[in-house]
Coordinates of C-alpha atoms in Angstrom, one line a residue:
M1 CA -21.6 26.3 0.5
T2 CA -18.3 25.6 2.3
V3 CA -15.0 26.1 0.5
N4 CA -11.9 24.5 2.0
T5 CA -9.0 26.9 2.2
T6 CA -5.5 25.6 2.4
S7 CA -2.0 26.4 1.2
L8 CA -2.4 24.2 -1.9
C9 CA -3.2 26.5 -4.9
F10 CA -4.2 25.1 -8.3
R11 CA -3.5 28.2 -10.4
N12 CA -0.4 28.5 -12.6
K13 CA 0.8 25.0 -11.8
V14 CA 2.3 22.1 -13.7
I15 CA 1.0 18.9 -12.4
L16 CA 1.7 15.2 -12.6
A17 CA -1.5 13.4 -13.6
P18 CA -2.9 10.3 -11.9
M19 CA -1.8 7.2 -13.8
V20 CA -2.5 3.6 -12.9
R21 CA 0.7 1.7 -12.1
V22 CA 2.8 4.8 -12.8
G23 CA 1.9 7.3 -10.1
T24 CA 3.6 5.5 -7.3
L25 CA 6.0 7.1 -4.9
P26 CA 9.3 7.0 -7.0
M27 CA 7.6 8.6 -10.0
R28 CA 5.9 11.3 -7.8
L29 CA 9.2 12.2 -6.1
L30 CA 11.1 12.3 -9.4
A31 CA 8.5 14.6 -10.9
L32 CA 8.8 17.0 -7.9
D33 CA 12.6 16.9 -8.3
Y34 CA 12.3 18.0 -11.9
G35 CA 9.8 20.8 -11.2
A36 CA 6.3 19.6 -10.9
D37 CA 4.3 21.7 -8.5
I38 CA 1.7 19.1 -7.6
V39 CA 1.6 15.3 -8.0
Y40 CA -1.4 13.0 -8.1
C41 CA -1.1 9.4 -7.0
E42 CA -2.6 6.6 -9.1
E43 CA -6.4 6.0 -8.7
L44 CA -7.0 3.8 -5.6
I45 CA -10.4 2.2 -5.1
D46 CA -12.3 3.1 -1.9
L47 CA -13.3 -0.4 -1.1
K48 CA -9.6 -1.5 -1.1
M49 CA -8.5 1.5 1.0
L50 CA -11.2 0.8 3.6
K51 CA -9.5 -2.5 4.4
C52 CA -6.1 -0.8 4.9
K53 CA -4.5 0.3 8.2
R54 CA -2.1 3.2 8.5
V55 CA 1.4 2.2 9.4
V56 CA 4.4 4.4 10.1
N57 CA 7.4 2.8 8.5
E58 CA 10.3 4.0 10.5
V59 CA 12.9 2.1 8.4
L60 CA 11.9 3.8 5.1
G61 CA 10.6 7.0 6.7
T62 CA 7.2 6.6 5.1
V63 CA 3.6 6.3 6.0
D64 CA 2.1 3.1 4.5
F65 CA -1.5 2.1 4.0
V66 CA -1.4 -1.7 4.3
A67 CA -3.9 -4.2 3.1
P68 CA -4.8 -7.3 5.2
N69 CA -2.6 -9.4 2.9
E70 CA 0.3 -7.1 3.9
R71 CA 0.5 -5.5 0.5
V72 CA 1.3 -1.8 0.6
V73 CA -1.6 -0.1 -1.3
F74 CA -0.4 3.5 -0.8
R75 CA 3.0 4.7 0.4
T76 CA 3.9 8.4 0.9
C77 CA 6.6 10.4 2.7
E78 CA 7.3 13.8 4.3
R79 CA 9.0 15.1 1.1
E80 CA 5.7 15.1 -0.9
K81 CA 3.2 15.7 2.0
D82 CA 2.4 19.3 0.9
F83 CA 2.2 18.5 -2.8
V84 CA 0.6 15.1 -3.2
V85 CA -3.1 14.7 -4.1
F86 CA -4.7 11.4 -3.3
Q87 CA -7.0 10.2 -6.1
M88 CA -9.7 7.7 -5.3
G89 CA -12.2 5.7 -7.3
T90 CA -15.6 5.8 -5.6
A91 CA -19.3 5.7 -6.3
D92 CA -20.5 6.3 -2.7
A93 CA -20.3 9.5 -0.7
E94 CA -19.9 7.9 2.7
R95 CA -17.2 5.5 1.6
A96 CA -15.4 8.4 0.0
L97 CA -15.5 10.4 3.2
T98 CA -14.2 7.5 5.3
V99 CA -11.2 7.0 2.9
A100 CA -10.5 10.7 2.8
R101 CA -10.4 11.0 6.6
L102 CA -8.1 8.0 6.7
V103 CA -5.5 9.7 4.5
E104 CA -6.1 13.4 4.8
N105 CA -3.4 14.1 7.4
D106 CA -0.7 12.6 5.1
V107 CA -1.6 14.3 1.8
A108 CA -2.2 17.8 0.5
G109 CA -5.6 17.1 -1.2
I110 CA -8.2 14.6 -2.2
D111 CA -9.4 14.0 -5.8
V112 CA -12.3 11.9 -7.1
N113 CA -11.8 10.1 -10.5
M114 CA -14.7 10.9 -12.7
G115 CA -13.1 10.4 -16.1
C116 CA -11.5 6.9 -16.3
P117 CA -13.2 5.0 -19.1
K118 CA -11.7 1.6 -18.3
E119 CA -14.0 -1.2 -17.3
Y120 CA -12.3 -1.9 -14.0
S121 CA -13.4 1.6 -12.9
T122 CA -16.8 2.0 -14.7
K123 CA -18.2 -1.4 -13.8
G124 CA -18.4 -0.3 -10.2
G125 CA -20.2 2.9 -11.1
M126 CA -16.9 4.8 -10.7
G127 CA -14.8 6.9 -13.1
A128 CA -16.5 7.9 -16.3
A129 CA -19.7 6.1 -15.2
L130 CA -20.3 9.0 -12.8
L131 CA -20.5 11.5 -15.7
S132 CA -24.1 10.3 -16.4
E133 CA -25.1 10.7 -12.7
P134 CA -24.7 14.4 -11.8
D135 CA -26.7 14.1 -8.6
K136 CA -24.3 11.4 -7.3
I137 CA -21.4 13.6 -8.3
E138 CA -22.9 16.4 -6.3
S139 CA -23.4 14.2 -3.3
I140 CA -19.9 12.8 -3.3
L141 CA -18.1 16.1 -3.7
T142 CA -20.3 18.0 -1.3
T143 CA -19.8 15.4 1.4
L144 CA -16.1 15.5 0.9
V145 CA -15.8 19.3 0.9
R146 CA -17.9 19.6 4.1
G147 CA -16.2 16.6 5.8
I148 CA -12.5 17.2 5.5
C149 CA -10.1 20.1 5.9
K150 CA -8.0 19.5 2.8
P151 CA -8.9 20.8 -0.7
V152 CA -11.1 18.5 -2.9
T153 CA -10.8 18.2 -6.6
C154 CA -12.2 16.0 -9.3
K155 CA -11.1 14.9 -12.8
I156 CA -13.6 14.5 -15.6
R157 CA -13.9 13.9 -19.3
I158 CA -15.9 16.0 -21.7
L159 CA -19.5 15.0 -22.5
P160 CA -21.0 14.6 -26.0
S161 CA -21.7 18.4 -26.3
T162 CA -20.0 21.5 -25.0
E163 CA -23.2 22.7 -23.5
E164 CA -23.7 19.5 -21.4
T165 CA -20.1 19.6 -20.2
I166 CA -20.4 23.3 -19.1
S167 CA -23.7 22.5 -17.3
L168 CA -22.0 19.7 -15.4
V169 CA -18.9 21.7 -14.5
K170 CA -21.1 24.5 -13.2
K171 CA -22.9 22.0 -11.0
I172 CA -19.5 20.7 -9.7
E173 CA -18.3 24.3 -9.1
K174 CA -21.2 24.8 -6.7
T175 CA -20.0 21.9 -4.4
G176 CA -17.0 24.0 -3.3
V177 CA -14.2 22.0 -5.0
A178 CA -10.8 23.7 -5.2
A179 CA -10.2 22.8 -8.9
I180 CA -11.6 20.7 -11.8
A181 CA -9.3 18.8 -14.0
V182 CA -10.6 18.3 -17.5
H183 CA -9.3 15.6 -19.8
G184 CA -10.2 17.0 -23.2
R185 CA -11.6 13.8 -24.7
K186 CA -14.9 12.1 -24.6
K187 CA -15.1 8.8 -22.7
E188 CA -15.1 6.7 -25.9
E189 CA -12.1 8.5 -27.3
R190 CA -8.5 7.4 -26.9
P191 CA -5.1 9.1 -26.9
Q192 CA -4.8 8.9 -30.7
H193 CA -7.9 11.1 -31.0
P194 CA -7.2 14.9 -31.0
V195 CA -7.7 16.7 -27.7
H196 CA -10.6 19.1 -27.7
C197 CA -8.8 22.3 -26.6
D198 CA -11.8 24.4 -27.7
V199 CA -14.1 22.6 -25.2
I200 CA -11.6 23.0 -22.3
K201 CA -11.3 26.7 -23.2
A202 CA -15.1 27.1 -23.2
I203 CA -15.2 25.5 -19.7
S204 CA -12.4 27.7 -18.4
E205 CA -14.2 30.8 -19.5
A206 CA -17.5 29.6 -18.1
V207 CA -16.5 29.1 -14.4
S208 CA -14.3 30.8 -11.9
V209 CA -12.9 27.7 -10.2
P210 CA -9.4 26.8 -11.5
V211 CA -9.6 24.5 -14.5
I212 CA -6.7 22.1 -15.0
A213 CA -6.2 21.1 -18.7
N214 CA -5.2 17.5 -19.4
G215 CA -4.8 15.4 -22.5
G216 CA -2.2 17.3 -24.5
S217 CA 0.6 14.7 -24.5
H218 CA -0.1 13.5 -28.0
D219 CA -0.8 16.8 -29.8
F220 CA 1.1 19.4 -27.8
I221 CA 3.6 18.4 -25.1
K222 CA 7.0 17.3 -26.2
D223 CA 9.1 19.6 -23.9
Y224 CA 8.7 22.1 -21.1
S225 CA 7.9 25.0 -23.3
D226 CA 4.9 23.1 -24.7
L227 CA 3.2 23.2 -21.3
A228 CA 2.7 26.9 -21.6
A229 CA 1.4 26.5 -25.2
F230 CA -1.2 23.9 -24.1
R231 CA -2.3 26.1 -21.3
Q232 CA -2.7 29.1 -23.6
A233 CA -4.7 27.0 -26.1
T234 CA -7.1 25.9 -23.4
A235 CA -7.2 29.2 -21.4
A236 CA -6.8 26.9 -18.3
S237 CA -5.4 27.8 -14.9
S238 CA -3.0 24.9 -14.9
V239 CA -1.7 22.0 -16.9
M240 CA -1.7 18.3 -16.0
V241 CA 0.6 16.0 -17.8
A242 CA 0.2 12.2 -18.0
R243 CA 1.9 10.2 -20.8
A244 CA 4.5 12.8 -21.7
A245 CA 5.6 12.7 -18.0
M246 CA 5.5 8.9 -17.9
W247 CA 7.9 8.7 -20.9
N248 CA 10.1 11.6 -19.6
P249 CA 9.5 12.9 -16.0
S250 CA 12.0 15.7 -16.7
I251 CA 9.3 17.3 -18.9
F252 CA 8.7 19.5 -15.8
R253 CA 12.3 20.8 -15.9
K254 CA 12.5 24.5 -17.0
E255 CA 16.1 24.0 -18.0
G256 CA 15.2 21.3 -20.4
S257 CA 14.9 17.5 -20.4
R258 CA 17.6 15.3 -18.9
P259 CA 19.2 12.3 -20.7
L260 CA 17.2 9.2 -20.4
D261 CA 20.0 7.3 -18.7
D262 CA 20.2 9.9 -16.0
I263 CA 16.4 9.8 -15.5
I264 CA 16.3 6.0 -15.2
Q265 CA 19.1 6.0 -12.6
E266 CA 17.4 8.6 -10.5
Y267 CA 14.1 6.7 -10.7
I268 CA 15.8 3.4 -9.7
K269 CA 17.4 5.1 -6.7
Y270 CA 14.0 6.1 -5.4
A271 CA 12.6 2.7 -6.1
V272 CA 15.4 1.0 -4.0
Q273 CA 15.4 3.6 -1.2
Y274 CA 11.6 3.2 -0.8
E275 CA 11.5 -0.6 -1.5
N276 CA 9.1 -0.1 -4.4
H277 CA 7.9 -3.5 -5.7
Y278 CA 10.1 -4.7 -8.5
T279 CA 7.1 -5.4 -10.8
N280 CA 5.9 -1.8 -10.6
T281 CA 9.5 -0.5 -11.0
K282 CA 10.0 -2.7 -14.1
Y283 CA 6.7 -1.5 -15.6
C284 CA 7.6 2.2 -15.2
L285 CA 11.1 1.7 -16.6
C286 CA 9.6 -0.1 -19.6
Q287 CA 7.4 3.0 -20.3
M288 CA 10.5 5.2 -20.2
L289 CA 12.5 3.0 -22.6
R290 CA 9.6 2.8 -25.1
E291 CA 11.2 1.7 -28.5
Q292 CA 14.4 0.7 -26.7
I293 CA 12.6 -2.0 -24.9
E294 CA 13.5 -4.5 -27.7
N295 CA 17.3 -3.9 -27.4
A296 CA 19.6 -6.0 -25.3
Q297 CA 19.2 -3.9 -22.2
G298 CA 15.4 -3.9 -22.5
K299 CA 15.3 -7.7 -22.8
K300 CA 17.4 -8.0 -19.6
L301 CA 14.9 -5.7 -17.9
H302 CA 12.0 -7.9 -19.0
A303 CA 13.8 -10.9 -17.4
A304 CA 14.5 -9.1 -14.1
Q305 CA 12.8 -10.7 -11.1
S306 CA 13.8 -8.4 -8.3
L307 CA 15.1 -4.9 -7.6
Q308 CA 18.5 -6.3 -7.4
D309 CA 18.2 -7.8 -10.9
I310 CA 17.0 -4.4 -12.2
C311 CA 20.0 -2.6 -10.6
E312 CA 22.3 -5.1 -12.3
V313 CA 20.7 -4.4 -15.7
F314 CA 21.5 -0.7 -15.3
E315 CA 24.9 -1.2 -13.6
M316 CA 23.7 0.0 -10.2
S317 CA 24.6 -3.1 -8.2
S318 CA 26.9 -1.2 -5.8
F319 CA 24.1 1.3 -5.1
Y320 CA 21.7 -1.5 -4.4
K321 CA 24.0 -3.3 -2.0
E322 CA 24.9 -0.1 -0.1
T323 CA 21.3 1.0 0.2
S324 CA 20.1 -2.4 1.2
A325 CA 22.8 -2.6 3.9
L326 CA 21.8 0.8 5.2
L327 CA 18.1 -0.1 5.4
E328 CA 18.9 -3.4 7.1
A329 CA 21.1 -1.7 9.7
R330 CA 18.3 0.7 10.4
R331 CA 15.9 -2.1 10.7
V332 CA 18.1 -4.0 13.1
S333 CA 18.7 -0.9 15.2
L334 CA 15.0 -0.2 15.5
E335 CA 14.2 -3.8 16.3
T336 CA 16.9 -3.8 19.1
K337 CA 15.4 -0.6 20.5
D338 CA 11.9 -2.0 20.4
Q339 CA 13.2 -5.2 22.1
D340 CA 14.8 -3.2 24.8
D341 CA 11.7 -1.0 25.3
D342 CA 9.5 -4.1 25.4
D343 CA 11.7 -5.8 28.0
Q344 CA 11.6 -2.8 30.2
M345 CA 7.8 -2.3 29.9
E346 CA 6.6 -5.9 30.2
D347 CA 5.5 -7.4 33.4
A348 CA 8.2 -9.2 35.4
D349 CA 6.2 -12.4 35.6
V350 CA 6.5 -13.2 31.9
I351 CA 9.1 -15.9 31.5
K352 CA 11.1 -15.3 28.3
M353 CA 13.3 -17.7 26.3
A354 CA 15.2 -17.3 23.0
V355 CA 13.5 -20.1 21.1
K356 CA 12.1 -20.6 17.6
F357 CA 9.8 -23.2 16.0
D358 CA 11.3 -25.2 13.1
K359 CA 8.7 -27.7 11.8
R360 CA 11.5 -29.8 10.3
E361 CA 12.4 -30.9 13.8
Y362 CA 9.0 -32.4 14.5
P363 CA 7.2 -35.5 13.2
P364 CA 4.2 -34.8 10.9
Q365 CA 1.1 -33.6 12.8
I366 CA 3.0 -33.1 16.1
T367 CA 3.5 -29.6 17.4
P368 CA 4.6 -27.9 20.7
K369 CA 1.1 -26.4 21.0
M370 CA -0.4 -29.9 20.8
C371 CA 2.0 -31.3 23.4
L372 CA 1.2 -28.4 25.8
L373 CA -2.5 -28.8 25.3
E374 CA -2.3 -32.5 26.1
W375 CA -0.2 -31.9 29.2
C376 CA -2.7 -29.3 30.5
R377 CA -5.6 -31.7 30.0
K378 CA -3.6 -34.4 31.9
E379 CA -2.8 -32.1 34.8
K380 CA -6.4 -30.7 34.7
H381 CA -5.3 -27.2 34.0
L382 CA -7.2 -24.7 32.0
Q383 CA -6.3 -24.9 28.3
P384 CA -3.4 -22.6 27.2
M385 CA -4.4 -19.1 26.2
Y386 CA -2.5 -17.3 23.5
E387 CA -2.3 -13.5 23.1
T388 CA -0.6 -12.4 19.9
I389 CA 0.6 -8.9 18.8
E390 CA 1.8 -7.7 15.5
R391 CA 4.6 -5.1 15.3
P392 CA 3.8 -2.4 12.7
L393 CA 7.4 -1.7 11.9
D394 CA 8.0 -5.0 10.0
R395 CA 4.6 -6.8 10.5
L396 CA 6.2 -9.6 12.6
F397 CA 4.4 -11.4 15.4
R398 CA 5.0 -12.4 19.0
S399 CA 2.8 -14.4 21.3
V400 CA 2.4 -14.9 25.0
V401 CA 0.9 -18.1 26.3
T402 CA -0.7 -18.4 29.8
V403 CA -0.6 -21.7 31.6
A404 CA -1.6 -22.2 35.2
N405 CA -1.5 -18.4 35.7
Q406 CA 2.0 -18.1 34.4
K407 CA 3.0 -16.3 31.2
Y408 CA 5.6 -17.5 28.7
R409 CA 7.0 -16.2 25.4
S410 CA 9.9 -16.3 23.0
T411 CA 12.2 -13.3 22.7
F412 CA 12.1 -13.6 18.9
W413 CA 9.5 -12.1 16.5
E414 CA 8.1 -14.5 13.9
K415 CA 6.8 -14.1 10.4
S416 CA 3.3 -15.4 11.2
K417 CA 0.9 -15.7 14.1
K418 CA 1.1 -19.5 14.0
L419 CA 4.9 -19.5 14.3
A420 CA 4.7 -17.1 17.2
E421 CA 2.2 -19.2 19.1
Q422 CA 4.4 -22.4 18.6
A423 CA 7.4 -20.5 19.9
A424 CA 5.5 -19.4 23.0
A425 CA 4.5 -23.0 23.6
I426 CA 8.1 -24.1 23.3
A427 CA 9.2 -21.5 25.9
C428 CA 6.6 -22.9 28.3
L429 CA 7.4 -26.6 27.7
R430 CA 11.1 -26.1 28.1
T431 CA 10.7 -24.0 31.3
L432 CA 8.6 -26.8 32.8
G433 CA 11.0 -29.5 31.6
L434 CA 8.4 -31.1 29.4
P435 CA 8.8 -32.9 26.0
E436 CA 7.8 -30.7 23.1
G437 CA 7.3 -33.4 20.5
K438 CA 10.6 -33.3 18.6
W439 CA 11.9 -36.3 16.8
S440 CA 14.4 -36.6 19.6
D441 CA 11.7 -36.6 22.3
E442 CA 9.7 -39.7 23.4
A443 CA 6.6 -38.5 21.6
G444 CA 5.4 -41.9 20.6
H445 CA 2.4 -41.7 22.9
L446 CA 1.2 -38.5 21.3
E447 CA 2.0 -39.6 17.8
N448 CA 0.2 -42.9 18.3
K449 CA -2.8 -41.1 19.7
R450 CA -3.0 -38.9 16.6
K451 CA -2.7 -42.0 14.3
R452 CA -5.2 -44.3 16.0
P453 CA -8.0 -45.9 13.8
D454 CA -10.9 -43.7 12.8
P455 CA -13.7 -44.5 15.4
G456 CA -16.4 -43.8 12.8
P457 CA -18.9 -41.0 12.5
L458 CA -19.4 -38.7 15.5
H459 CA -22.5 -39.4 17.6
N460 CA -24.0 -36.9 20.0
G461 CA -20.7 -34.8 19.9
E462 CA -18.5 -37.8 20.9
H463 CA -14.8 -37.0 20.5
R464 CA -15.6 -33.5 19.2
D465 CA -13.3 -31.9 21.8
E466 CA -10.4 -33.8 20.4
L467 CA -11.1 -32.7 16.8
V468 CA -11.4 -29.0 17.6
A469 CA -8.6 -28.8 20.2
E470 CA -6.5 -26.6 18.0
A471 CA -9.4 -24.2 17.3
V472 CA -10.3 -23.6 20.9
C473 CA -6.8 -23.3 22.5
K474 CA -6.2 -19.7 21.5
K475 CA -7.9 -16.3 21.6
P476 CA -9.6 -15.5 18.3
H477 CA -8.3 -12.0 17.9
F478 CA -5.2 -9.8 18.0
I479 CA -4.6 -7.3 20.7
P480 CA -2.9 -3.9 20.0
E481 CA 0.7 -3.4 21.2
A482 CA 0.6 -1.0 24.1
S483 CA 3.8 0.7 23.3
D484 CA 3.0 1.3 19.6
A485 CA 1.7 4.7 18.5
S486 CA 2.3 4.1 14.8
V487 CA -1.0 2.7 13.8
S488 CA -4.3 4.6 13.8

């Protein structure tokens, strides 16, 4: 048996529990500020994480794991690197290991969710569904413990009997995990049901691995002193807090809780500084307001449609403007630096021009790419070849087109691959003094060609090259940016 040894200790700790939609970066940082020793992120599904790429966000000072649709699935930063545990939902050992290796250099530990009773988790064999498959549990945890250098933990619920629960926990202990978090309720029980402190205590006394007690928000935990009382009642090594921390993150503060207005302002500051999505920010603030959500301020929060709107609700407009301006200045500075670096590193034979594509300047169905392709056919050149790169900093695109052994590109970065390719085509056409299809150009020939009568069904591939011109005039893949070391 291999036991991972690291600086992260799970004894005598107060811990922010993993909570869906709540355990994002602003809440984790706020909990650390108020005294939490360890913070868990919300459960993230392995299949979703496998599609993500790691991006260093120099503007925000974060490491982002970004989905193909450009949504940030997981965002972390240096401040929490030694304290954040990444919780995943998984039902497969190899997938779990792949995800753990993707994130392990940016987190302090890895946790497997084995206690969530919600359908979105259990229907994939994850969460509480794993409790009935001890062999699969053993496989997943053993694979992780042996495969990564960070500590591995898991979070479970109790089984129908104390004996069954202890038997499972002993099996888990043998895998070499660093700690076991136990939510003291059965999978069919909900927060209004009493937490079974006696079962957690029996588990704590039956194993030597640290046991983290969870589930005391309803019955025990109202302020900081209650954390010790819950720990004593369960004989656990540490205490993990969920809903009590969601309502009041300053529950971790030894000196006592902070006023709600102060907590909300500190949370919003983190949300703006790290560009947390406004819907997630709004959700977390609603949990903090609780019964106040029906007052005038709460109703304004419900109506908010952006971080700026949220800041206006809580009279923080000046902070939003100042922070946004700072981030934008940082973004422009980095873009300028990247542009200078690119210009110095690129081959001298690339012809560059400051041009953008605006589809409003062109007739329907007429584009610069089409004009360039038609010209190449007429002159019997090879079709234009497009090579497009994506900049991880802001996920903008730039394309280089090669025509007759000469390369052309725009100096601007675009929001999409298609726009970048059109801009590259414009740079080529203007350099060669060719019409690009604008309303002001004499594009009648090309427009008439596009609008000629339908010749009828295709026979033996007739006219096929004309119908697929757009599909074959570009390379079908992205190439990595040579100067970028941000993505792995």
